[in-house]
mmCIF file of C-alpha atoms in Angstrom:
data_model
loop_
_atom_site.group_PDB
_atom_site.id
_atom_site.type_symbol
_atom_site.label_atom_id
_atom_site.label_comp_id
_atom_site.label_asym_id
_atom_site.label_seq_id
_atom_site.Cartn_x
_atom_site.Cartn_y
_atom_site.Cartn_z
ATOM 1 C CA MET A 1 0.000 0.000 0.000
ATOM 2 C CA GLU A 2 2.863 2.356 0.848
ATOM 3 C CA LYS A 3 4.514 1.728 -2.521
ATOM 4 C CA LYS A 4 1.237 2.463 -4.315
ATOM 5 C CA SER A 5 0.864 5.756 -2.443
ATOM 6 C CA ASP A 6 4.432 6.709 -3.287
ATOM 7 C CA ALA A 7 3.799 5.967 -6.943
ATOM 8 C CA VAL A 8 0.634 8.058 -6.982
ATOM 9 C CA ALA A 9 2.474 10.924 -5.310
ATOM 10 C CA ALA A 10 5.222 10.724 -7.923
ATOM 11 C CA GLN A 11 2.672 10.662 -10.720
ATOM 12 C CA ASN A 12 0.852 13.667 -9.322
ATOM 13 C CA SER A 13 4.113 15.548 -8.888
ATOM 14 C CA LEU A 14 5.046 15.008 -12.525
ATOM 15 C CA ILE A 15 1.602 16.035 -13.745
ATOM 16 C CA LYS A 16 1.644 19.122 -11.507
ATOM 17 C CA LEU A 17 5.057 20.147 -12.858
ATOM 18 C CA TYR A 18 3.731 19.839 -16.394
ATOM 19 C CA LEU A 19 0.547 21.781 -15.677
ATOM 20 C CA ASN A 20 2.439 24.561 -13.928
ATOM 21 C CA GLY A 21 4.728 25.102 -16.861
ATOM 22 C CA HIS A 22 7.910 23.680 -15.343
ATOM 23 C CA ILE A 23 8.018 21.033 -18.065
ATOM 24 C CA THR A 24 7.857 23.138 -21.212
ATOM 25 C CA GLY A 25 8.706 23.100 -24.901
ATOM 26 C CA GLU A 26 6.063 20.586 -25.972
ATOM 27 C CA GLU A 27 7.258 20.710 -29.557
ATOM 28 C CA LYS A 28 10.674 19.470 -28.376
ATOM 29 C CA MET A 29 9.397 16.967 -25.818
ATOM 30 C CA SER A 30 10.177 13.349 -26.616
ATOM 31 C CA ASN A 31 7.280 11.104 -27.629
ATOM 32 C CA THR A 32 8.166 8.842 -24.710
ATOM 33 C CA LEU A 33 7.756 11.655 -22.161
ATOM 34 C CA LYS A 34 4.517 12.830 -23.750
ATOM 35 C CA THR A 35 3.125 9.289 -23.645
ATOM 36 C CA MET A 36 4.216 8.840 -20.034
ATOM 37 C CA ILE A 37 2.553 12.097 -18.901
ATOM 38 C CA ILE A 38 -0.696 11.184 -20.648
ATOM 39 C CA ALA A 39 -0.625 7.708 -19.154
ATOM 40 C CA LEU A 40 0.182 8.987 -15.692
ATOM 41 C CA ALA A 41 -2.634 11.513 -15.899
ATOM 42 C CA GLY A 42 -5.061 8.695 -16.657
ATOM 43 C CA THR A 43 -3.835 6.373 -13.934
ATOM 44 C CA ALA A 44 -3.700 9.181 -11.379
ATOM 45 C CA VAL A 45 -7.367 9.933 -11.953
ATOM 46 C CA LEU A 46 -8.171 6.296 -11.190
ATOM 47 C CA ALA A 47 -5.759 5.904 -8.294
ATOM 48 C CA SER A 48 -6.289 9.120 -6.352
ATOM 49 C CA PRO A 49 -8.485 12.199 -5.969
ATOM 50 C CA SER A 50 -8.082 14.618 -8.904
ATOM 51 C CA ILE A 51 -5.617 17.472 -8.571
ATOM 52 C CA ALA A 52 -7.495 20.574 -7.460
ATOM 53 C CA ALA A 53 -7.751 23.219 -10.166
ATOM 54 C CA ASP A 54 -5.962 26.507 -9.526
ATOM 55 C CA LYS A 55 -8.377 29.337 -8.810
ATOM 56 C CA VAL A 56 -7.891 32.604 -10.706
ATOM 57 C CA ARG A 57 -9.940 35.783 -10.334
ATOM 58 C CA LEU A 58 -10.260 37.648 -13.632
ATOM 59 C CA VAL A 59 -11.783 41.095 -14.114
ATOM 60 C CA ASN A 60 -12.872 41.998 -17.651
ATOM 61 C CA SER A 61 -12.384 45.738 -17.960
ATOM 62 C CA THR A 62 -15.343 46.454 -20.238
ATOM 63 C CA LYS A 63 -18.367 44.899 -21.906
ATOM 64 C CA VAL A 64 -19.527 44.112 -25.440
ATOM 65 C CA VAL A 65 -16.236 44.977 -27.232
ATOM 66 C CA PHE A 66 -15.238 41.981 -29.383
ATOM 67 C CA GLU A 67 -11.847 41.414 -27.761
ATOM 68 C CA THR A 68 -13.485 41.038 -24.328
ATOM 69 C CA GLU A 69 -15.243 37.912 -25.587
ATOM 70 C CA HIS A 70 -12.133 35.708 -25.547
ATOM 71 C CA PRO A 71 -12.199 35.005 -21.775
ATOM 72 C CA TYR A 72 -15.816 33.840 -22.152
ATOM 73 C CA THR A 73 -14.762 31.483 -24.925
ATOM 74 C CA ALA A 74 -12.100 30.032 -22.621
ATOM 75 C CA LEU A 75 -14.645 29.645 -19.825
ATOM 76 C CA GLU A 76 -17.558 28.257 -21.833
ATOM 77 C CA GLU A 77 -15.586 25.988 -24.164
ATOM 78 C CA GLY A 78 -13.690 24.283 -21.336
ATOM 79 C CA ILE A 79 -10.309 25.770 -22.282
ATOM 80 C CA PHE A 80 -9.577 26.984 -18.757
ATOM 81 C CA LYS A 81 -10.701 23.656 -17.329
ATOM 82 C CA LYS A 82 -8.458 21.748 -19.755
ATOM 83 C CA ARG A 83 -5.480 23.612 -18.296
ATOM 84 C CA ASN A 84 -6.585 22.834 -14.735
ATOM 85 C CA LEU A 85 -7.800 26.399 -14.062
ATOM 86 C CA ASP A 86 -10.871 27.389 -12.091
ATOM 87 C CA VAL A 87 -11.496 30.939 -13.339
ATOM 88 C CA SER A 88 -14.113 33.408 -12.159
ATOM 89 C CA VAL A 89 -14.910 36.312 -14.517
ATOM 90 C CA ILE A 90 -16.419 39.609 -13.404
ATOM 91 C CA HIS A 91 -16.862 42.910 -15.219
ATOM 92 C CA GLY A 92 -15.285 46.107 -14.010
ATOM 93 C CA SER A 93 -16.783 49.541 -14.569
ATOM 94 C CA GLY A 94 -14.066 50.809 -16.888
ATOM 95 C CA GLY A 95 -10.287 50.638 -16.907
ATOM 96 C CA ALA A 96 -9.513 52.632 -13.761
ATOM 97 C CA ALA A 97 -11.857 50.662 -11.509
ATOM 98 C CA SER A 98 -10.818 47.333 -13.037
ATOM 99 C CA LEU A 99 -7.140 48.077 -12.559
ATOM 100 C CA GLN A 100 -7.752 49.160 -8.977
ATOM 101 C CA ALA A 101 -9.292 45.745 -8.244
ATOM 102 C CA VAL A 102 -6.015 44.117 -9.342
ATOM 103 C CA LEU A 103 -3.793 46.598 -7.530
ATOM 104 C CA THR A 104 -5.593 45.944 -4.240
ATOM 105 C CA GLY A 105 -5.417 42.173 -4.746
ATOM 106 C CA SER A 106 -9.167 41.606 -4.853
ATOM 107 C CA GLN A 107 -8.671 40.286 -8.422
ATOM 108 C CA ASP A 108 -5.625 38.561 -9.890
ATOM 109 C CA ILE A 109 -5.661 39.501 -13.574
ATOM 110 C CA VAL A 110 -7.298 42.285 -15.582
ATOM 111 C CA TRP A 111 -8.183 41.778 -19.225
ATOM 112 C CA GLY A 112 -8.258 44.742 -21.625
ATOM 113 C CA ASN A 113 -7.014 47.567 -19.414
ATOM 114 C CA GLY A 114 -5.614 50.730 -20.965
ATOM 115 C CA VAL A 115 -1.812 50.539 -21.083
ATOM 116 C CA LEU A 116 -1.460 54.185 -20.077
ATOM 117 C CA GLY A 117 -3.155 53.488 -16.743
ATOM 118 C CA VAL A 118 -1.065 50.382 -16.108
ATOM 119 C CA LEU A 119 2.223 52.146 -16.875
ATOM 120 C CA SER A 120 1.259 55.092 -14.686
ATOM 121 C CA ALA A 121 0.327 52.819 -11.774
ATOM 122 C CA TYR A 122 3.624 50.931 -12.091
ATOM 123 C CA ALA A 123 5.550 54.231 -12.082
ATOM 124 C CA LYS A 124 3.944 55.057 -8.731
ATOM 125 C CA GLY A 125 5.095 51.756 -7.255
ATOM 126 C CA ALA A 126 1.856 49.802 -7.637
ATOM 127 C CA PRO A 127 2.182 45.987 -7.799
ATOM 128 C CA VAL A 128 1.258 45.428 -11.448
ATOM 129 C CA ARG A 129 2.911 43.705 -14.405
ATOM 130 C CA ILE A 130 1.893 43.367 -18.056
ATOM 131 C CA LEU A 131 1.455 39.796 -19.335
ATOM 132 C CA GLY A 132 0.504 40.563 -22.914
ATOM 133 C CA SER A 133 -1.139 42.873 -25.412
ATOM 134 C CA ASN A 134 -4.876 42.993 -26.120
ATOM 135 C CA ILE A 135 -4.798 45.324 -29.110
ATOM 136 C CA ARG A 136 -2.285 47.489 -30.951
ATOM 137 C CA GLY A 137 -3.659 50.684 -32.387
ATOM 138 C CA VAL A 138 -7.357 51.563 -32.202
ATOM 139 C CA PRO A 139 -8.883 50.202 -35.444
ATOM 140 C CA ASP A 140 -12.072 49.178 -33.644
ATOM 141 C CA LEU A 141 -12.982 52.787 -32.810
ATOM 142 C CA TYR A 142 -15.031 54.863 -35.211
ATOM 143 C CA TRP A 143 -16.621 58.303 -35.371
ATOM 144 C CA TYR A 144 -19.942 59.035 -37.035
ATOM 145 C CA VAL A 145 -22.512 61.729 -37.863
ATOM 146 C CA LYS A 146 -26.205 61.787 -38.705
ATOM 147 C CA THR A 147 -26.802 60.934 -42.335
ATOM 148 C CA ASP A 148 -27.996 64.446 -43.174
ATOM 149 C CA SER A 149 -24.810 66.038 -41.799
ATOM 150 C CA PRO A 150 -22.576 67.901 -44.273
ATOM 151 C CA ILE A 151 -19.528 66.352 -42.556
ATOM 152 C CA LYS A 152 -18.133 63.573 -44.768
ATOM 153 C CA SER A 153 -14.763 63.008 -43.083
ATOM 154 C CA PHE A 154 -12.653 64.233 -40.155
ATOM 155 C CA LYS A 155 -11.205 66.926 -42.412
ATOM 156 C CA ASP A 156 -14.650 68.532 -42.805
ATOM 157 C CA LEU A 157 -14.795 69.388 -39.095
ATOM 158 C CA LYS A 158 -14.666 73.139 -38.610
ATOM 159 C CA ALA A 159 -13.208 75.170 -35.745
ATOM 160 C CA GLY A 160 -15.345 74.735 -32.655
ATOM 161 C CA GLN A 161 -17.161 71.621 -33.863
ATOM 162 C CA GLU A 162 -16.965 68.685 -31.485
ATOM 163 C CA LEU A 163 -14.671 65.720 -32.010
ATOM 164 C CA THR A 164 -15.946 63.499 -29.223
ATOM 165 C CA TYR A 165 -14.355 60.979 -26.866
ATOM 166 C CA SER A 166 -15.458 59.155 -23.726
ATOM 167 C CA ARG A 167 -13.578 60.467 -20.684
ATOM 168 C CA PRO A 168 -10.315 62.304 -20.013
ATOM 169 C CA GLY A 169 -7.351 59.933 -20.086
ATOM 170 C CA SER A 170 -9.271 57.217 -21.935
ATOM 171 C CA THR A 171 -8.234 55.373 -25.076
ATOM 172 C CA THR A 172 -10.781 57.393 -27.065
ATOM 173 C CA ASN A 173 -9.340 60.627 -25.647
ATOM 174 C CA LEU A 174 -5.870 59.573 -26.754
ATOM 175 C CA ALA A 175 -7.101 58.530 -30.199
ATOM 176 C CA ALA A 176 -9.083 61.738 -30.753
ATOM 177 C CA LEU A 177 -6.056 63.808 -29.761
ATOM 178 C CA TYR A 178 -3.825 61.940 -32.216
ATOM 179 C CA ILE A 179 -6.399 62.283 -35.008
ATOM 180 C CA LYS A 180 -6.735 66.009 -34.364
ATOM 181 C CA ASN A 181 -2.979 66.516 -34.416
ATOM 182 C CA ALA A 182 -2.321 64.224 -37.388
ATOM 183 C CA LEU A 183 -4.908 65.990 -39.554
ATOM 184 C CA GLY A 184 -4.343 69.500 -38.212
ATOM 185 C CA LEU A 185 -7.984 69.871 -37.160
ATOM 186 C CA LYS A 186 -9.379 72.920 -35.383
ATOM 187 C CA ALA A 187 -12.197 70.855 -33.887
ATOM 188 C CA LYS A 188 -12.903 70.949 -30.157
ATOM 189 C CA LEU A 189 -12.233 67.751 -28.197
ATOM 190 C CA THR A 190 -15.376 67.058 -26.174
ATOM 191 C CA SER A 191 -16.079 64.392 -23.520
ATOM 192 C CA VAL A 192 -19.471 62.706 -23.950
ATOM 193 C CA GLY A 193 -19.163 59.524 -21.894
ATOM 194 C CA GLY A 194 -19.710 56.031 -23.276
ATOM 195 C CA PRO A 195 -21.176 54.961 -26.630
ATOM 196 C CA SER A 196 -24.800 55.340 -25.481
ATOM 197 C CA GLY A 197 -24.219 58.849 -24.113
ATOM 198 C CA SER A 198 -22.368 59.760 -27.286
ATOM 199 C CA ARG A 199 -25.239 58.504 -29.433
ATOM 200 C CA THR A 200 -27.854 60.416 -27.428
ATOM 201 C CA GLN A 201 -25.949 63.691 -27.625
ATOM 202 C CA LEU A 202 -25.329 63.333 -31.358
ATOM 203 C CA MET A 203 -28.895 62.421 -32.264
ATOM 204 C CA SER A 204 -30.241 65.308 -30.167
ATOM 205 C CA GLY A 205 -27.955 67.763 -31.923
ATOM 206 C CA GLN A 206 -25.767 68.619 -28.930
ATOM 207 C CA VAL A 207 -22.529 67.594 -30.656
ATOM 208 C CA ALA A 208 -21.337 67.391 -34.255
ATOM 209 C CA THR A 209 -19.911 63.853 -34.049
ATOM 210 C CA GLY A 210 -20.386 60.696 -32.056
ATOM 211 C CA TRP A 211 -17.885 57.942 -31.272
ATOM 212 C CA SER A 212 -18.393 54.216 -30.923
ATOM 213 C CA VAL A 213 -16.594 50.904 -31.074
ATOM 214 C CA PHE A 214 -17.466 48.030 -33.369
ATOM 215 C CA PRO A 215 -19.951 46.339 -33.304
ATOM 216 C CA LEU A 216 -21.960 48.848 -31.216
ATOM 217 C CA ASN A 217 -24.417 51.042 -33.137
ATOM 218 C CA LYS A 218 -24.006 49.055 -36.342
ATOM 219 C CA ASN A 219 -27.784 48.713 -36.348
ATOM 220 C CA LEU A 220 -27.985 52.476 -36.877
ATOM 221 C CA LEU A 221 -25.582 52.109 -39.793
ATOM 222 C CA ARG A 222 -27.722 49.362 -41.334
ATOM 223 C CA GLU A 223 -30.841 51.489 -40.871
ATOM 224 C CA GLY A 224 -29.193 54.469 -42.535
ATOM 225 C CA LYS A 225 -29.478 56.748 -39.484
ATOM 226 C CA ILE A 226 -25.761 57.430 -39.120
ATOM 227 C CA ARG A 227 -22.674 57.529 -41.345
ATOM 228 C CA ILE A 228 -19.037 56.799 -40.435
ATOM 229 C CA ILE A 229 -16.619 59.686 -41.070
ATOM 230 C CA GLY A 230 -13.436 57.929 -39.948
ATOM 231 C CA THR A 231 -11.904 55.243 -37.740
ATOM 232 C CA GLY A 232 -9.109 54.932 -35.237
ATOM 233 C CA LYS A 233 -6.784 53.881 -38.060
ATOM 234 C CA GLU A 234 -6.415 57.603 -38.785
ATOM 235 C CA ALA A 235 -4.712 58.029 -35.407
ATOM 236 C CA ALA A 236 -1.576 57.090 -37.331
ATOM 237 C CA GLY A 237 0.802 57.711 -34.441
ATOM 238 C CA LEU A 238 -0.890 54.906 -32.476
ATOM 239 C CA ASN A 239 -0.842 52.265 -35.203
ATOM 240 C CA GLY A 240 1.244 49.323 -34.004
ATOM 241 C CA VAL A 241 1.361 50.644 -30.423
ATOM 242 C CA THR A 242 -0.132 48.462 -27.691
ATOM 243 C CA ILE A 243 -3.154 50.321 -26.325
ATOM 244 C CA ARG A 244 -4.874 47.770 -24.091
ATOM 245 C CA VAL A 245 -3.198 44.991 -22.134
ATOM 246 C CA ILE A 246 -3.571 41.910 -19.962
ATOM 247 C CA ALA A 247 -2.030 42.686 -16.566
ATOM 248 C CA ALA A 248 -1.616 40.912 -13.234
ATOM 249 C CA ASN A 249 -1.056 41.768 -9.623
ATOM 250 C CA ALA A 250 2.728 41.448 -9.202
ATOM 251 C CA ASN A 251 2.528 39.734 -5.810
ATOM 252 C CA TRP A 252 0.110 37.140 -7.166
ATOM 253 C CA LEU A 253 2.268 36.644 -10.271
ATOM 254 C CA ASN A 254 5.418 35.987 -8.240
ATOM 255 C CA LYS A 255 3.637 33.223 -6.330
ATOM 256 C CA ASN A 256 1.692 31.788 -9.280
ATOM 257 C CA ARG A 257 3.900 32.121 -12.339
ATOM 258 C CA GLY A 258 3.012 28.687 -13.674
ATOM 259 C CA VAL A 259 -0.678 29.490 -13.304
ATOM 260 C CA ALA A 260 -0.181 32.778 -15.153
ATOM 261 C CA LYS A 261 1.542 30.959 -18.020
ATOM 262 C CA ARG A 262 -1.361 28.534 -18.329
ATOM 263 C CA MET A 263 -3.836 31.426 -18.249
ATOM 264 C CA MET A 264 -2.038 33.112 -21.133
ATOM 265 C CA LEU A 265 -1.960 29.888 -23.158
ATOM 266 C CA ALA A 266 -5.696 29.480 -22.503
ATOM 267 C CA PHE A 267 -6.323 33.069 -23.640
ATOM 268 C CA LYS A 268 -4.324 32.430 -26.806
ATOM 269 C CA GLU A 269 -6.315 29.313 -27.655
ATOM 270 C CA ALA A 270 -9.617 31.027 -26.861
ATOM 271 C CA ARG A 271 -8.780 34.037 -29.022
ATOM 272 C CA ALA A 272 -8.143 31.778 -32.012
ATOM 273 C CA MET A 273 -11.452 30.015 -31.448
ATOM 274 C CA THR A 274 -13.444 33.247 -31.118
ATOM 275 C CA TYR A 275 -12.053 34.494 -34.420
ATOM 276 C CA ASN A 276 -12.799 31.257 -36.273
ATOM 277 C CA SER A 277 -16.076 29.952 -34.829
ATOM 278 C CA GLU A 278 -19.522 31.039 -35.986
ATOM 279 C CA LYS A 279 -20.892 29.411 -32.849
ATOM 280 C CA ARG A 280 -18.811 31.773 -30.696
ATOM 281 C CA LEU A 281 -19.977 34.784 -32.712
ATOM 282 C CA GLN A 282 -23.589 33.710 -32.236
ATOM 283 C CA THR A 283 -22.964 33.333 -28.498
ATOM 284 C CA TYR A 284 -21.365 36.784 -28.458
ATOM 285 C CA ALA A 285 -24.424 38.315 -30.154
ATOM 286 C CA LYS A 286 -26.813 36.563 -27.778
ATOM 287 C CA ARG A 287 -24.857 37.560 -24.656
ATOM 288 C CA TRP A 288 -25.101 41.287 -25.419
ATOM 289 C CA LYS A 289 -28.440 41.209 -27.280
ATOM 290 C CA LEU A 290 -26.824 42.232 -30.566
ATOM 291 C CA ASN A 291 -28.060 41.481 -34.068
ATOM 292 C CA PHE A 292 -25.968 38.678 -35.544
ATOM 293 C CA ALA A 293 -25.742 40.643 -38.796
ATOM 294 C CA ASP A 294 -23.824 43.303 -36.851
ATOM 295 C CA VAL A 295 -21.544 40.791 -35.143
ATOM 296 C CA LYS A 296 -20.550 38.405 -37.921
ATOM 297 C CA THR A 297 -18.029 40.897 -39.332
ATOM 298 C CA ALA A 298 -16.386 41.480 -35.924
ATOM 299 C CA PRO A 299 -13.237 39.507 -36.900
ATOM 300 C CA GLN A 300 -12.770 41.915 -39.817
ATOM 301 C CA ASP A 301 -13.700 45.037 -37.840
ATOM 302 C CA THR A 302 -11.015 44.143 -35.288
ATOM 303 C CA PRO A 303 -8.298 42.458 -37.402
ATOM 304 C CA SER A 304 -6.620 39.479 -35.767
ATOM 305 C CA GLU A 305 -3.130 40.692 -36.689
ATOM 306 C CA VAL A 306 -3.406 43.570 -34.189
ATOM 307 C CA THR A 307 -4.816 41.482 -31.344
ATOM 308 C CA THR A 308 -2.037 38.921 -30.898
ATOM 309 C CA MET A 309 -0.798 38.852 -27.322
ATOM 310 C CA LEU A 310 2.767 39.539 -28.364
ATOM 311 C CA PRO A 311 4.439 41.851 -29.011
ATOM 312 C CA VAL A 312 3.701 44.402 -26.335
ATOM 313 C CA ALA A 313 4.785 47.240 -28.604
ATOM 314 C CA GLY A 314 5.458 50.951 -28.399
ATOM 315 C CA LEU A 315 5.942 51.322 -24.651
ATOM 316 C CA ASP A 316 8.487 54.069 -25.312
ATOM 317 C CA LYS A 317 5.735 56.113 -26.940
ATOM 318 C CA ILE A 318 3.261 55.376 -24.124
ATOM 319 C CA ASN A 319 5.969 56.397 -21.655
ATOM 320 C CA GLN A 320 6.295 59.765 -23.441
ATOM 321 C CA ILE A 321 2.513 60.221 -23.642
ATOM 322 C CA ALA A 322 2.231 59.538 -19.903
ATOM 323 C CA LEU A 323 4.801 62.234 -19.173
ATOM 324 C CA GLU A 324 3.209 64.770 -21.523
ATOM 325 C CA ASN A 325 -0.187 64.189 -19.917
ATOM 326 C CA LYS A 326 1.254 64.376 -16.381
ATOM 327 C CA LYS A 327 0.411 60.766 -15.604
ATOM 328 C CA ILE A 328 4.000 60.264 -14.448
ATOM 329 C CA LYS A 329 6.551 62.703 -13.039
ATOM 330 C CA LYS A 330 9.500 61.429 -15.060
ATOM 331 C CA LEU A 331 10.102 58.964 -17.846
ATOM 332 C CA LEU A 332 10.540 55.331 -16.884
ATOM 333 C CA THR A 333 13.999 53.983 -17.641
ATOM 334 C CA ALA A 334 14.650 51.267 -20.225
ATOM 335 C CA ALA A 335 15.241 48.844 -17.337
ATOM 336 C CA GLN A 336 11.886 49.740 -15.771
ATOM 337 C CA LEU A 337 10.014 49.308 -19.059
ATOM 338 C CA LYS A 338 11.613 45.898 -19.469
ATOM 339 C CA GLU A 339 10.747 44.879 -15.901
ATOM 340 C CA LEU A 340 7.138 45.959 -16.394
ATOM 341 C CA VAL A 341 6.491 43.353 -19.097
ATOM 342 C CA HIS A 342 6.401 39.638 -18.245
ATOM 343 C CA PRO A 343 5.493 38.204 -21.677
ATOM 344 C CA MET A 344 2.985 35.351 -21.515
ATOM 345 C CA GLY A 345 3.729 35.088 -17.779
ATOM 346 C CA ASN A 346 7.456 34.546 -18.246
ATOM 347 C CA LYS A 347 10.060 36.664 -16.483
ATOM 348 C CA PRO A 348 11.432 39.619 -18.543
#
């Protein structure tokens, strides 16, 4: 009996090492070792209680946006479970509140937080590290007008007319500023809150433009009530720059690095599935009560090439933006920027 217990313990130890990322490089792993791990996993299930899944608390920084669907894919398609992860998913009320939940340790990982906020928090000594990129550039943002408006493009905006964004310091604020500067516009940057507030103010004639993010308000486009005048792609200075990130509490990460690695691999697999599964797009539409006709083009509206988790790009530019906007008192050093990023859960 003692020998059997020792064997089970050894089996479980090997499986645990594999699950926690200490046995890596699957493409280089010998067929013998792969076969042994699979066999041991099967016999361990029969011989002893299953290994408890690692609990992870995830906060999704926003709702509806296509890229925020990937954690749901991982949860609902058993991808987290396959990697021995027991993940809870909650929604934050925007980037600042979501990041605060991670900084205080009430959540472990935040998905889709603005990189500017994360870098600024790190500069102030907050326990936060970036695990990967959510999106580079802002191609999923767009600005629109009522169909009877004389404004056909950003360049038609006159001095004093409103180029809208959500809130000061937000991604939309940054994008609108870059668009204004890139095109030499005399328009007035105006905060209007979220997509619904923006829509209300535009349709009531309070502002000249509205802003949104695909696929929101595409029903109004289909119905011919609004017309797009430009997208975030025109914020040329942000193209290729990581704008939103996956970040973790640094104290949690130091104690759970193997878990973090498995989380990132699960995210990667889930992202690929969301982009390539009509079932997942239908689930996405149903979750947020969206018309499937507005959702089925989401993979094109938010191109997959800008949503890969690596590279985390353009931190030098974000560093400069943070200084210019008084989010930090001095530029982070090259060593600090390197230490901030733990790609896919690995050490810098």
